[in-house]
PDB file of C-alpha atoms and ligand atoms in Angstrom:
ATOM      1  CA  MET A   1       7.638   5.727 -26.736  1.00 52.00           C
ATOM      2  CA  SER A   2       7.944   2.356 -25.240  1.00 70.00           C
ATOM      3  CA  ALA A   3       5.486   0.928 -22.819  1.00 79.00           C
ATOM      4  CA  PRO A   4       5.990   1.450 -19.317  1.00 84.00           C
ATOM      5  CA  SER A   5       7.959  -1.278 -17.295  1.00 78.00           C
ATOM      6  CA  PRO A   6       5.850  -3.925 -15.524  1.00 73.00           C
ATOM      7  CA  PRO A   7       6.128  -4.477 -11.779  1.00 74.00           C
ATOM      8  CA  PRO A   8       9.242  -6.446 -11.018  1.00 69.00           C
ATOM      9  CA  SER A   9       8.429 -10.083 -10.358  1.00 60.00           C
ATOM     10  CA  VAL A  10      12.065 -11.156  -9.521  1.00 54.00           C
ATOM     11  CA  ASP A  11      13.858  -8.434  -7.468  1.00 59.00           C
ATOM     12  CA  ARG A  12      11.148  -7.846  -4.971  1.00 70.00           C
ATOM     13  CA  LEU A  13      12.144  -9.122  -1.476  1.00 71.00           C
ATOM     14  CA  VAL A  14      10.109 -11.963   0.128  1.00 88.00           C
ATOM     15  CA  GLN A  15      12.095 -11.851   3.385  1.00 91.00           C
ATOM     16  CA  LEU A  16      13.635  -8.811   4.918  1.00 95.00           C
ATOM     17  CA  ARG A  17      16.036  -9.007   7.894  1.00 96.00           C
ATOM     18  CA  ALA A  18      16.264  -5.667   9.755  1.00 97.00           C
ATOM     19  CA  PRO A  19      19.722  -4.338  10.102  1.00 97.00           C
ATOM     20  CA  ALA A  20      20.881  -4.617  13.790  1.00 97.00           C
ATOM     21  CA  HIS A  21      20.882  -0.864  14.324  1.00 97.00           C
ATOM     22  CA  TRP A  22      17.101  -0.576  13.620  1.00 98.00           C
ATOM     23  CA  GLN A  23      15.029   0.389  16.783  1.00 98.00           C
ATOM     24  CA  ALA A  24      11.797   1.437  15.212  1.00 98.00           C
ATOM     25  CA  VAL A  25       9.840   1.005  11.941  1.00 98.00           C
ATOM     26  CA  GLU A  26       6.604   2.681  10.744  1.00 98.00           C
ATOM     27  CA  PHE A  27       3.943   0.918   8.647  1.00 98.00           C
ATOM     28  CA  ILE A  28       1.192   2.773   6.614  1.00 98.00           C
ATOM     29  CA  SER A  29      -1.248   1.572   3.927  1.00 98.00           C
ATOM     30  CA  ASP A  30      -4.485   2.714   2.173  1.00 98.00           C
ATOM     31  CA  LEU A  31      -3.786   6.336   1.805  1.00 98.00           C
ATOM     32  CA  HIS A  32      -5.417   6.307  -1.823  1.00 98.00           C
ATOM     33  CA  LEU A  33      -3.557   9.321  -2.797  1.00 98.00           C
ATOM     34  CA  GLN A  34      -5.361  10.976  -5.751  1.00 96.00           C
ATOM     35  CA  PRO A  35      -5.510  14.325  -7.562  1.00 93.00           C
ATOM     36  CA  GLY A  36      -8.455  16.241  -6.162  1.00 90.00           C
ATOM     37  CA  GLU A  37      -7.898  15.072  -2.596  1.00 94.00           C
ATOM     38  CA  PRO A  38      -5.232  17.506  -1.365  1.00 95.00           C
ATOM     39  CA  LYS A  39      -5.951  17.139   2.322  1.00 97.00           C
ATOM     40  CA  THR A  40      -4.645  13.655   2.586  1.00 98.00           C
ATOM     41  CA  PHE A  41      -1.700  14.505   0.491  1.00 98.00           C
ATOM     42  CA  ASP A  42      -0.846  17.513   2.730  1.00 97.00           C
ATOM     43  CA  VAL A  43      -0.969  15.420   5.815  1.00 98.00           C
ATOM     44  CA  TRP A  44       1.070  12.732   4.154  1.00 98.00           C
ATOM     45  CA  ARG A  45       3.859  15.107   2.879  1.00 98.00           C
ATOM     46  CA  ALA A  46       4.129  16.825   6.315  1.00 97.00           C
ATOM     47  CA  PHE A  47       4.703  13.346   7.677  1.00 98.00           C
ATOM     48  CA  LEU A  48       7.406  12.589   5.227  1.00 98.00           C
ATOM     49  CA  GLN A  49       9.027  15.994   5.820  1.00 98.00           C
ATOM     50  CA  ARG A  50       9.643  15.167   9.542  1.00 97.00           C
ATOM     51  CA  PRO A  51      13.260  15.800  10.511  1.00 97.00           C
ATOM     52  CA  VAL A  52      15.266  12.586  10.457  1.00 97.00           C
ATOM     53  CA  PRO A  53      15.594  12.312  14.295  1.00 96.00           C
ATOM     54  CA  GLU A  54      11.692  12.233  14.449  1.00 96.00           C
ATOM     55  CA  ARG A  55      11.469   9.429  11.919  1.00 98.00           C
ATOM     56  CA  ALA A  56      11.620   5.536  12.471  1.00 98.00           C
ATOM     57  CA  ASP A  57      14.468   3.559  10.786  1.00 98.00           C
ATOM     58  CA  ALA A  58      12.321   2.585   7.942  1.00 98.00           C
ATOM     59  CA  LEU A  59       9.042   3.275   6.393  1.00 98.00           C
ATOM     60  CA  PHE A  60       6.858   0.274   5.156  1.00 98.00           C
ATOM     61  CA  ILE A  61       4.002   1.112   2.818  1.00 98.00           C
ATOM     62  CA  LEU A  62       1.809  -1.951   2.651  1.00 98.00           C
ATOM     63  CA  GLY A  63      -0.264  -1.135  -0.426  1.00 98.00           C
ATOM     64  CA  ASP A  64      -2.725   1.215  -1.884  1.00 98.00           C
ATOM     65  CA  LEU A  65      -0.605   4.270  -1.434  1.00 98.00           C
ATOM     66  CA  PHE A  66      -2.100   5.486  -4.575  1.00 98.00           C
ATOM     67  CA  GLU A  67      -5.894   5.335  -5.513  1.00 96.00           C
ATOM     68  CA  VAL A  68      -4.929   4.259  -8.935  1.00 95.00           C
ATOM     69  CA  TRP A  69      -1.623   3.681 -10.974  1.00 96.00           C
ATOM     70  CA  VAL A  70      -1.951   2.903 -14.746  1.00 96.00           C
ATOM     71  CA  GLY A  71       1.703   2.804 -15.524  1.00 96.00           C
ATOM     72  CA  ASP A  72       4.937   4.554 -14.504  1.00 96.00           C
ATOM     73  CA  ASP A  73       4.655   6.846 -17.636  1.00 93.00           C
ATOM     74  CA  VAL A  74       1.927   8.844 -15.650  1.00 93.00           C
ATOM     75  CA  LEU A  75       5.123  10.615 -14.077  1.00 93.00           C
ATOM     76  CA  GLU A  76       6.388  11.884 -17.572  1.00 88.00           C
ATOM     77  CA  ALA A  77       3.622  11.858 -20.130  1.00 74.00           C
ATOM     78  CA  SER A  78       2.464  15.291 -20.741  1.00 74.00           C
ATOM     79  CA  ALA A  79      -0.726  13.771 -22.008  1.00 61.00           C
ATOM     80  CA  SER A  80      -1.587  13.055 -18.247  1.00 64.00           C
ATOM     81  CA  THR A  81      -3.426  15.952 -16.946  1.00 74.00           C
ATOM     82  CA  ASP A  82      -2.540  14.629 -13.482  1.00 87.00           C
ATOM     83  CA  GLN A  83       1.134  14.335 -14.114  1.00 90.00           C
ATOM     84  CA  ALA A  84       1.886  17.235 -11.592  1.00 92.00           C
ATOM     85  CA  PHE A  85       0.184  15.364  -8.719  1.00 95.00           C
ATOM     86  CA  TRP A  86       1.892  12.111  -9.315  1.00 95.00           C
ATOM     87  CA  ARG A  87       5.329  13.738  -9.691  1.00 95.00           C
ATOM     88  CA  ALA A  88       4.721  15.615  -6.434  1.00 96.00           C
ATOM     89  CA  CYS A  89       4.147  12.328  -4.694  1.00 98.00           C
ATOM     90  CA  ALA A  90       7.250  10.798  -6.214  1.00 98.00           C
ATOM     91  CA  GLU A  91       9.311  13.962  -5.249  1.00 97.00           C
ATOM     92  CA  ALA A  92       8.037  13.702  -1.589  1.00 98.00           C
ATOM     93  CA  LEU A  93       9.079  10.053  -1.471  1.00 98.00           C
ATOM     94  CA  ARG A  94      12.456  10.460  -3.043  1.00 98.00           C
ATOM     95  CA  HIS A  95      13.327  13.305  -0.691  1.00 98.00           C
ATOM     96  CA  PHE A  96      12.447  11.230   2.336  1.00 98.00           C
ATOM     97  CA  SER A  97      14.115   8.002   0.995  1.00 98.00           C
ATOM     98  CA  ASP A  98      17.368   9.864   0.590  1.00 98.00           C
ATOM     99  CA  LYS A  99      17.721   9.569   4.389  1.00 98.00           C
ATOM    100  CA  THR A 100      15.240   6.838   5.391  1.00 98.00           C
ATOM    101  CA  PRO A 101      14.599   3.549   3.515  1.00 98.00           C
ATOM    102  CA  VAL A 102      11.203   2.972   2.175  1.00 98.00           C
ATOM    103  CA  TYR A 103       9.823  -0.419   1.300  1.00 98.00           C
ATOM    104  CA  PHE A 104       6.734  -0.694  -0.911  1.00 98.00           C
ATOM    105  CA  MET A 105       4.338  -3.574  -1.295  1.00 97.00           C
ATOM    106  CA  ALA A 106       1.458  -3.292  -4.046  1.00 97.00           C
ATOM    107  CA  GLY A 107      -2.066  -3.035  -3.178  1.00 97.00           C
ATOM    108  CA  ASN A 108      -4.945  -3.772  -5.430  1.00 96.00           C
ATOM    109  CA  ARG A 109      -5.119  -0.182  -6.661  1.00 96.00           C
ATOM    110  CA  ASP A 110      -1.319   0.442  -7.300  1.00 97.00           C
ATOM    111  CA  PHE A 111      -0.005  -2.962  -8.409  1.00 97.00           C
ATOM    112  CA  LEU A 112       1.100  -1.714 -11.699  1.00 97.00           C
ATOM    113  CA  LEU A 113       3.854   0.483  -9.931  1.00 97.00           C
ATOM    114  CA  GLY A 114       6.790  -0.732 -11.855  1.00 96.00           C
ATOM    115  CA  THR A 115      10.550  -0.828 -11.799  1.00 95.00           C
ATOM    116  CA  GLU A 116      10.878   2.646 -12.926  1.00 95.00           C
ATOM    117  CA  GLY A 117       8.251   4.122 -10.587  1.00 97.00           C
ATOM    118  CA  LEU A 118      10.056   2.437  -7.650  1.00 97.00           C
ATOM    119  CA  ARG A 119      13.259   3.918  -8.672  1.00 97.00           C
ATOM    120  CA  VAL A 120      12.053   7.337  -9.169  1.00 97.00           C
ATOM    121  CA  CYS A 121      10.341   7.195  -5.740  1.00 98.00           C
ATOM    122  CA  GLY A 122      13.480   5.764  -4.164  1.00 98.00           C
ATOM    123  CA  MET A 123      11.588   2.742  -2.896  1.00 98.00           C
ATOM    124  CA  GLN A 124      12.429  -1.062  -2.570  1.00 96.00           C
ATOM    125  CA  GLY A 125       9.688  -3.283  -3.753  1.00 95.00           C
ATOM    126  CA  LEU A 126       8.434  -5.953  -1.505  1.00 95.00           C
ATOM    127  CA  SER A 127       6.576  -9.252  -2.308  1.00 94.00           C
ATOM    128  CA  ASP A 128       3.221  -9.935  -0.775  1.00 95.00           C
ATOM    129  CA  PRO A 129       3.661 -11.628   1.690  1.00 95.00           C
ATOM    130  CA  THR A 130       6.946 -10.689   3.156  1.00 96.00           C
ATOM    131  CA  THR A 131       8.402 -11.925   6.177  1.00 96.00           C
ATOM    132  CA  PHE A 132      10.247  -9.246   8.298  1.00 97.00           C
ATOM    133  CA  ASP A 133      12.733 -10.232  10.992  1.00 97.00           C
ATOM    134  CA  PHE A 134      12.955  -7.537  13.583  1.00 98.00           C
ATOM    135  CA  LEU A 135      13.365  -7.307  17.339  1.00 97.00           C
ATOM    136  CA  GLY A 136      14.202 -11.110  17.452  1.00 96.00           C
ATOM    137  CA  GLN A 137      10.811 -12.103  15.939  1.00 96.00           C
ATOM    138  CA  HIS A 138       9.180 -12.832  12.486  1.00 96.00           C
ATOM    139  CA  TRP A 139       6.396 -10.506  11.354  1.00 98.00           C
ATOM    140  CA  LEU A 140       4.296 -11.226   8.316  1.00 97.00           C
ATOM    141  CA  LEU A 141       3.369  -8.183   6.153  1.00 97.00           C
ATOM    142  CA  SER A 142       0.753  -8.354   3.485  1.00 97.00           C
ATOM    143  CA  HIS A 143      -1.667  -5.796   1.700  1.00 98.00           C
ATOM    144  CA  GLY A 144      -4.498  -8.285   2.631  1.00 97.00           C
ATOM    145  CA  ASP A 145      -6.571  -8.593  -0.410  1.00 96.00           C
ATOM    146  CA  ALA A 146      -5.199 -12.007  -1.238  1.00 95.00           C
ATOM    147  CA  LEU A 147      -6.499 -13.168   2.113  1.00 96.00           C
ATOM    148  CA  CYS A 148     -10.071 -12.005   1.625  1.00 95.00           C
ATOM    149  CA  LEU A 149     -11.126 -15.385   0.112  1.00 94.00           C
ATOM    150  CA  ALA A 150     -14.890 -14.812   0.352  1.00 92.00           C
ATOM    151  CA  ASP A 151     -14.828 -12.195  -2.228  1.00 90.00           C
ATOM    152  CA  THR A 152     -14.589 -14.626  -5.154  1.00 92.00           C
ATOM    153  CA  ASP A 153     -15.296 -12.215  -7.967  1.00 90.00           C
ATOM    154  CA  TYR A 154     -12.423 -10.147  -6.752  1.00 91.00           C
ATOM    155  CA  MET A 155     -10.057 -13.124  -6.234  1.00 94.00           C
ATOM    156  CA  ARG A 156     -10.879 -14.154  -9.912  1.00 95.00           C
ATOM    157  CA  PHE A 157     -10.090 -10.505 -11.084  1.00 94.00           C
ATOM    158  CA  ARG A 158      -7.057 -10.566  -8.957  1.00 95.00           C
ATOM    159  CA  ALA A 159      -5.607 -13.704 -10.535  1.00 95.00           C
ATOM    160  CA  GLN A 160      -6.064 -12.345 -13.920  1.00 95.00           C
ATOM    161  CA  VAL A 161      -4.578  -8.808 -13.541  1.00 95.00           C
ATOM    162  CA  ARG A 162      -1.570 -10.196 -11.608  1.00 94.00           C
ATOM    163  CA  GLN A 163      -0.392 -12.306 -14.520  1.00 94.00           C
ATOM    164  CA  PRO A 164       2.655 -10.862 -16.305  1.00 93.00           C
ATOM    165  CA  ALA A 165       1.069 -11.459 -19.833  1.00 95.00           C
ATOM    166  CA  TRP A 166      -2.064  -9.269 -18.783  1.00 96.00           C
ATOM    167  CA  GLN A 167       0.102  -6.600 -17.439  1.00 96.00           C
ATOM    168  CA  ARG A 168       2.322  -6.492 -20.452  1.00 95.00           C
ATOM    169  CA  ASP A 169      -0.874  -6.323 -22.763  1.00 97.00           C
ATOM    170  CA  PHE A 170      -2.413  -3.621 -20.538  1.00 97.00           C
ATOM    171  CA  LEU A 171       0.766  -1.510 -20.372  1.00 97.00           C
ATOM    172  CA  ALA A 172       1.149  -1.654 -24.039  1.00 97.00           C
ATOM    173  CA  ARG A 173      -2.080   0.230 -24.485  1.00 97.00           C
ATOM    174  CA  PRO A 174      -2.034   4.136 -24.802  1.00 94.00           C
ATOM    175  CA  LEU A 175      -2.193   5.926 -21.626  1.00 92.00           C
ATOM    176  CA  SER A 176      -5.503   7.488 -22.307  1.00 91.00           C
ATOM    177  CA  GLU A 177      -7.070   4.056 -22.927  1.00 95.00           C
ATOM    178  CA  ARG A 178      -5.538   2.690 -19.513  1.00 96.00           C
ATOM    179  CA  THR A 179      -6.837   5.717 -17.670  1.00 93.00           C
ATOM    180  CA  ALA A 180     -10.399   5.067 -19.093  1.00 94.00           C
ATOM    181  CA  ILE A 181     -10.357   1.315 -18.196  1.00 94.00           C
ATOM    182  CA  ALA A 182      -9.185   1.968 -14.733  1.00 93.00           C
ATOM    183  CA  ARG A 183     -11.898   4.707 -14.336  1.00 92.00           C
ATOM    184  CA  ASP A 184     -14.549   2.147 -15.548  1.00 92.00           C
ATOM    185  CA  LEU A 185     -13.000  -0.569 -12.984  1.00 88.00           C
ATOM    186  CA  ARG A 186     -13.152   1.840 -10.123  1.00 86.00           C
ATOM    187  CA  GLU A 187     -16.777   2.952 -10.942  1.00 89.00           C
ATOM    188  CA  GLN A 188     -17.959  -0.622 -10.842  1.00 85.00           C
ATOM    189  CA  SER A 189     -16.137  -1.109  -7.528  1.00 79.00           C
ATOM    190  CA  GLU A 190     -17.766   1.981  -6.131  1.00 81.00           C
ATOM    191  CA  ALA A 191     -21.117   0.625  -7.327  1.00 83.00           C
ATOM    192  CA  ARG A 192     -20.581  -2.544  -5.459  1.00 77.00           C
ATOM    193  CA  LYS A 193     -19.762  -0.605  -2.304  1.00 74.00           C
ATOM    194  CA  ARG A 194     -22.937   1.471  -2.629  1.00 76.00           C
ATOM    195  CA  ASN A 195     -24.807  -1.722  -2.799  1.00 75.00           C
ATOM    196  CA  THR A 196     -23.418  -2.611   0.692  1.00 69.00           C
ATOM    197  CA  ALA A 197     -24.346   0.834   1.946  1.00 62.00           C
ATOM    198  CA  ASN A 198     -20.644   1.884   1.718  1.00 67.00           C
ATOM    199  CA  ASP A 199     -20.221   0.194   4.960  1.00 70.00           C
ATOM    200  CA  PRO A 200     -16.718  -1.459   5.308  1.00 67.00           C
ATOM    201  CA  SER A 201     -18.236  -4.004   7.808  1.00 69.00           C
ATOM    202  CA  LEU A 202     -20.102  -5.671   5.090  1.00 72.00           C
ATOM    203  CA  TRP A 203     -17.208  -5.980   2.691  1.00 76.00           C
ATOM    204  CA  ALA A 204     -15.384  -9.274   2.653  1.00 85.00           C
ATOM    205  CA  ASP A 205     -12.712  -9.498   5.548  1.00 94.00           C
ATOM    206  CA  VAL A 206      -9.421 -11.519   5.771  1.00 96.00           C
ATOM    207  CA  ASP A 207     -10.118 -15.223   6.160  1.00 96.00           C
ATOM    208  CA  ALA A 208      -8.960 -16.122   9.490  1.00 96.00           C
ATOM    209  CA  ALA A 209      -7.915 -19.810   8.713  1.00 96.00           C
ATOM    210  CA  ALA A 210      -5.883 -18.450   5.730  1.00 96.00           C
ATOM    211  CA  ALA A 211      -4.282 -15.825   8.015  1.00 97.00           C
ATOM    212  CA  ARG A 212      -3.322 -18.532  10.480  1.00 97.00           C
ATOM    213  CA  ALA A 213      -2.055 -20.675   7.817  1.00 95.00           C
ATOM    214  CA  ALA A 214       0.225 -17.946   6.496  1.00 95.00           C
ATOM    215  CA  LEU A 215       1.562 -17.165   9.920  1.00 96.00           C
ATOM    216  CA  GLN A 216       2.348 -20.961  10.827  1.00 95.00           C
ATOM    217  CA  ALA A 217       3.960 -21.327   7.254  1.00 92.00           C
ATOM    218  CA  THR A 218       6.373 -18.514   7.803  1.00 93.00           C
ATOM    219  CA  GLY A 219       6.957 -18.935  11.704  1.00 94.00           C
ATOM    220  CA  ALA A 220       5.525 -15.487  12.359  1.00 96.00           C
ATOM    221  CA  HIS A 221       3.228 -14.600  15.206  1.00 97.00           C
ATOM    222  CA  THR A 222       1.697 -11.442  13.934  1.00 98.00           C
ATOM    223  CA  LEU A 223       0.211 -10.408  10.472  1.00 98.00           C
ATOM    224  CA  ILE A 224       0.205  -6.727   9.704  1.00 98.00           C
ATOM    225  CA  HIS A 225      -1.943  -5.802   6.820  1.00 98.00           C
ATOM    226  CA  GLY A 226      -4.254  -3.087   5.319  1.00 98.00           C
ATOM    227  CA  HIS A 227      -6.975  -3.184   2.592  1.00 96.00           C
ATOM    228  CA  THR A 228     -10.037  -3.728   4.698  1.00 95.00           C
ATOM    229  CA  HIS A 229     -10.064  -0.222   6.080  1.00 95.00           C
ATOM    230  CA  ARG A 230     -11.147  -1.773   9.661  1.00 95.00           C
ATOM    231  CA  PRO A 231      -8.205  -1.020  11.971  1.00 97.00           C
ATOM    232  CA  ALA A 232      -8.242  -3.605  14.817  1.00 97.00           C
ATOM    233  CA  VAL A 233      -6.268  -6.432  16.426  1.00 98.00           C
ATOM    234  CA  HIS A 234      -7.671  -9.975  16.028  1.00 98.00           C
ATOM    235  CA  ALA A 235      -6.669 -12.812  18.043  1.00 98.00           C
ATOM    236  CA  LEU A 236      -6.287 -15.852  15.831  1.00 98.00           C
ATOM    237  CA  GLY A 237      -5.557 -18.372  18.698  1.00 97.00           C
ATOM    238  CA  ASP A 238      -2.256 -19.975  19.847  1.00 97.00           C
ATOM    239  CA  GLY A 239      -0.679 -16.504  20.371  1.00 97.00           C
ATOM    240  CA  LEU A 240      -1.174 -15.683  16.699  1.00 98.00           C
ATOM    241  CA  GLN A 241      -2.852 -12.311  15.707  1.00 98.00           C
ATOM    242  CA  ARG A 242      -3.500  -9.860  12.956  1.00 98.00           C
ATOM    243  CA  VAL A 243      -3.221  -6.348  13.218  1.00 98.00           C
ATOM    244  CA  VAL A 244      -5.099  -4.207  10.652  1.00 98.00           C
ATOM    245  CA  LEU A 245      -3.830  -0.640   9.628  1.00 98.00           C
ATOM    246  CA  SER A 246      -6.195   2.182   9.133  1.00 98.00           C
ATOM    247  CA  ASP A 247      -6.822   3.782   5.769  1.00 98.00           C
ATOM    248  CA  TRP A 248      -6.412   7.588   5.364  1.00 98.00           C
ATOM    249  CA  ASP A 249      -8.920  10.259   4.560  1.00 97.00           C
ATOM    250  CA  ALA A 250      -7.975  13.769   6.089  1.00 97.00           C
ATOM    251  CA  ALA A 251     -11.199  15.078   4.695  1.00 96.00           C
ATOM    252  CA  ALA A 252     -13.585  12.564   6.309  1.00 95.00           C
ATOM    253  CA  HIS A 253     -15.307  13.582   9.583  1.00 94.00           C
ATOM    254  CA  PRO A 254     -13.587  12.657  11.784  1.00 93.00           C
ATOM    255  CA  PRO A 255     -10.442  12.544   9.668  1.00 96.00           C
ATOM    256  CA  ARG A 256      -8.339   9.455   9.479  1.00 97.00           C
ATOM    257  CA  ALA A 257      -4.490   9.531   9.316  1.00 97.00           C
ATOM    258  CA  GLU A 258      -2.341   7.284  11.382  1.00 97.00           C
ATOM    259  CA  VAL A 259       0.832   5.321  11.496  1.00 98.00           C
ATOM    260  CA  LEU A 260       1.490   1.994  13.047  1.00 98.00           C
ATOM    261  CA  ARG A 261       4.770   2.136  14.834  1.00 98.00           C
ATOM    262  CA  LEU A 262       6.832  -0.936  15.967  1.00 98.00           C
ATOM    263  CA  ASP A 263       9.836  -0.838  18.344  1.00 98.00           C
ATOM    264  CA  ALA A 264      10.891  -2.731  21.596  1.00 98.00           C
ATOM    265  CA  GLN A 265       7.833  -1.514  23.348  1.00 98.00           C
ATOM    266  CA  GLY A 266       5.493  -3.112  20.721  1.00 97.00           C
ATOM    267  CA  LEU A 267       3.004  -1.933  18.341  1.00 98.00           C
ATOM    268  CA  ARG A 268       1.392   1.599  18.667  1.00 98.00           C
ATOM    269  CA  ARG A 269      -0.975   3.426  16.540  1.00 98.00           C
ATOM    270  CA  VAL A 270       0.053   7.191  16.197  1.00 97.00           C
ATOM    271  CA  PRO A 271      -2.419   9.642  14.921  1.00 96.00           C
ATOM    272  CA  LEU A 272      -0.912  12.346  12.763  1.00 95.00           C
ATOM    273  CA  PRO A 273      -1.482  16.051  13.293  1.00 88.00           C
ATOM    274  CA  LEU A 274      -3.982  17.357  10.789  1.00 86.00           C
ATOM    275  CA  SER A 275      -3.286  20.625   9.273  1.00 64.00           C
TER     276      SER A 275
HETATM  277 MN1  LIG B   1      -6.597  -2.448  -1.126  1.00 81.47          MN
END
């Protein structure tokens, strides 16, 4: 069997202009979908199964939809014990995207989702960042990890794993080996989190100067991002702001699952019904 396809580098959009008929769009990120956490998956699937009139005109997934993605062959390899879960995710997305466009930006967990994975899920890949023209304004969309400049260890790691050569080499390894490497990396990351008392407020945050510079370079006024798991609106001066998406965990107390909706009335957080 040939190695899974790497993430596309040339066919991702860097600028997206909303069609004139779009009236509303929805943003989500950081669902961290994974086998063994069925509650979040169930809330998300119910969200995708809404009738078309209840949906926005497009869904934007701004990274870390999946807790881990070690190659598109997780969808087909019978060696993958979690195959049924990943296929159920892809099936739910494809069904939704039959009627409503879905745009996917990679996060630090699912950056190896490749051309085949996007196709199977019916998603269009977005570059990080992407400028989005909607309602007569520019909006800047990002996962957010590339702007957390204070986390220098992570920035080094990110620069390495986003190189096409590193990705080709990794994806050429057997699925079992990739799964084991990913597990090690996640355990190291979890250990770092425990060192900071598992408190997101102690994790590296988006650098305000970098966020301002990115906005000014693209003529956008609002940066919409995820990654930090700290939903908030931060004023950056000169009318610039960044709006942070919530992560999802339907099994937490209290549970977290919400969508950021953007229409002519502005940005609004919409909590989802929890089953
Ligand atoms: Mn992230």
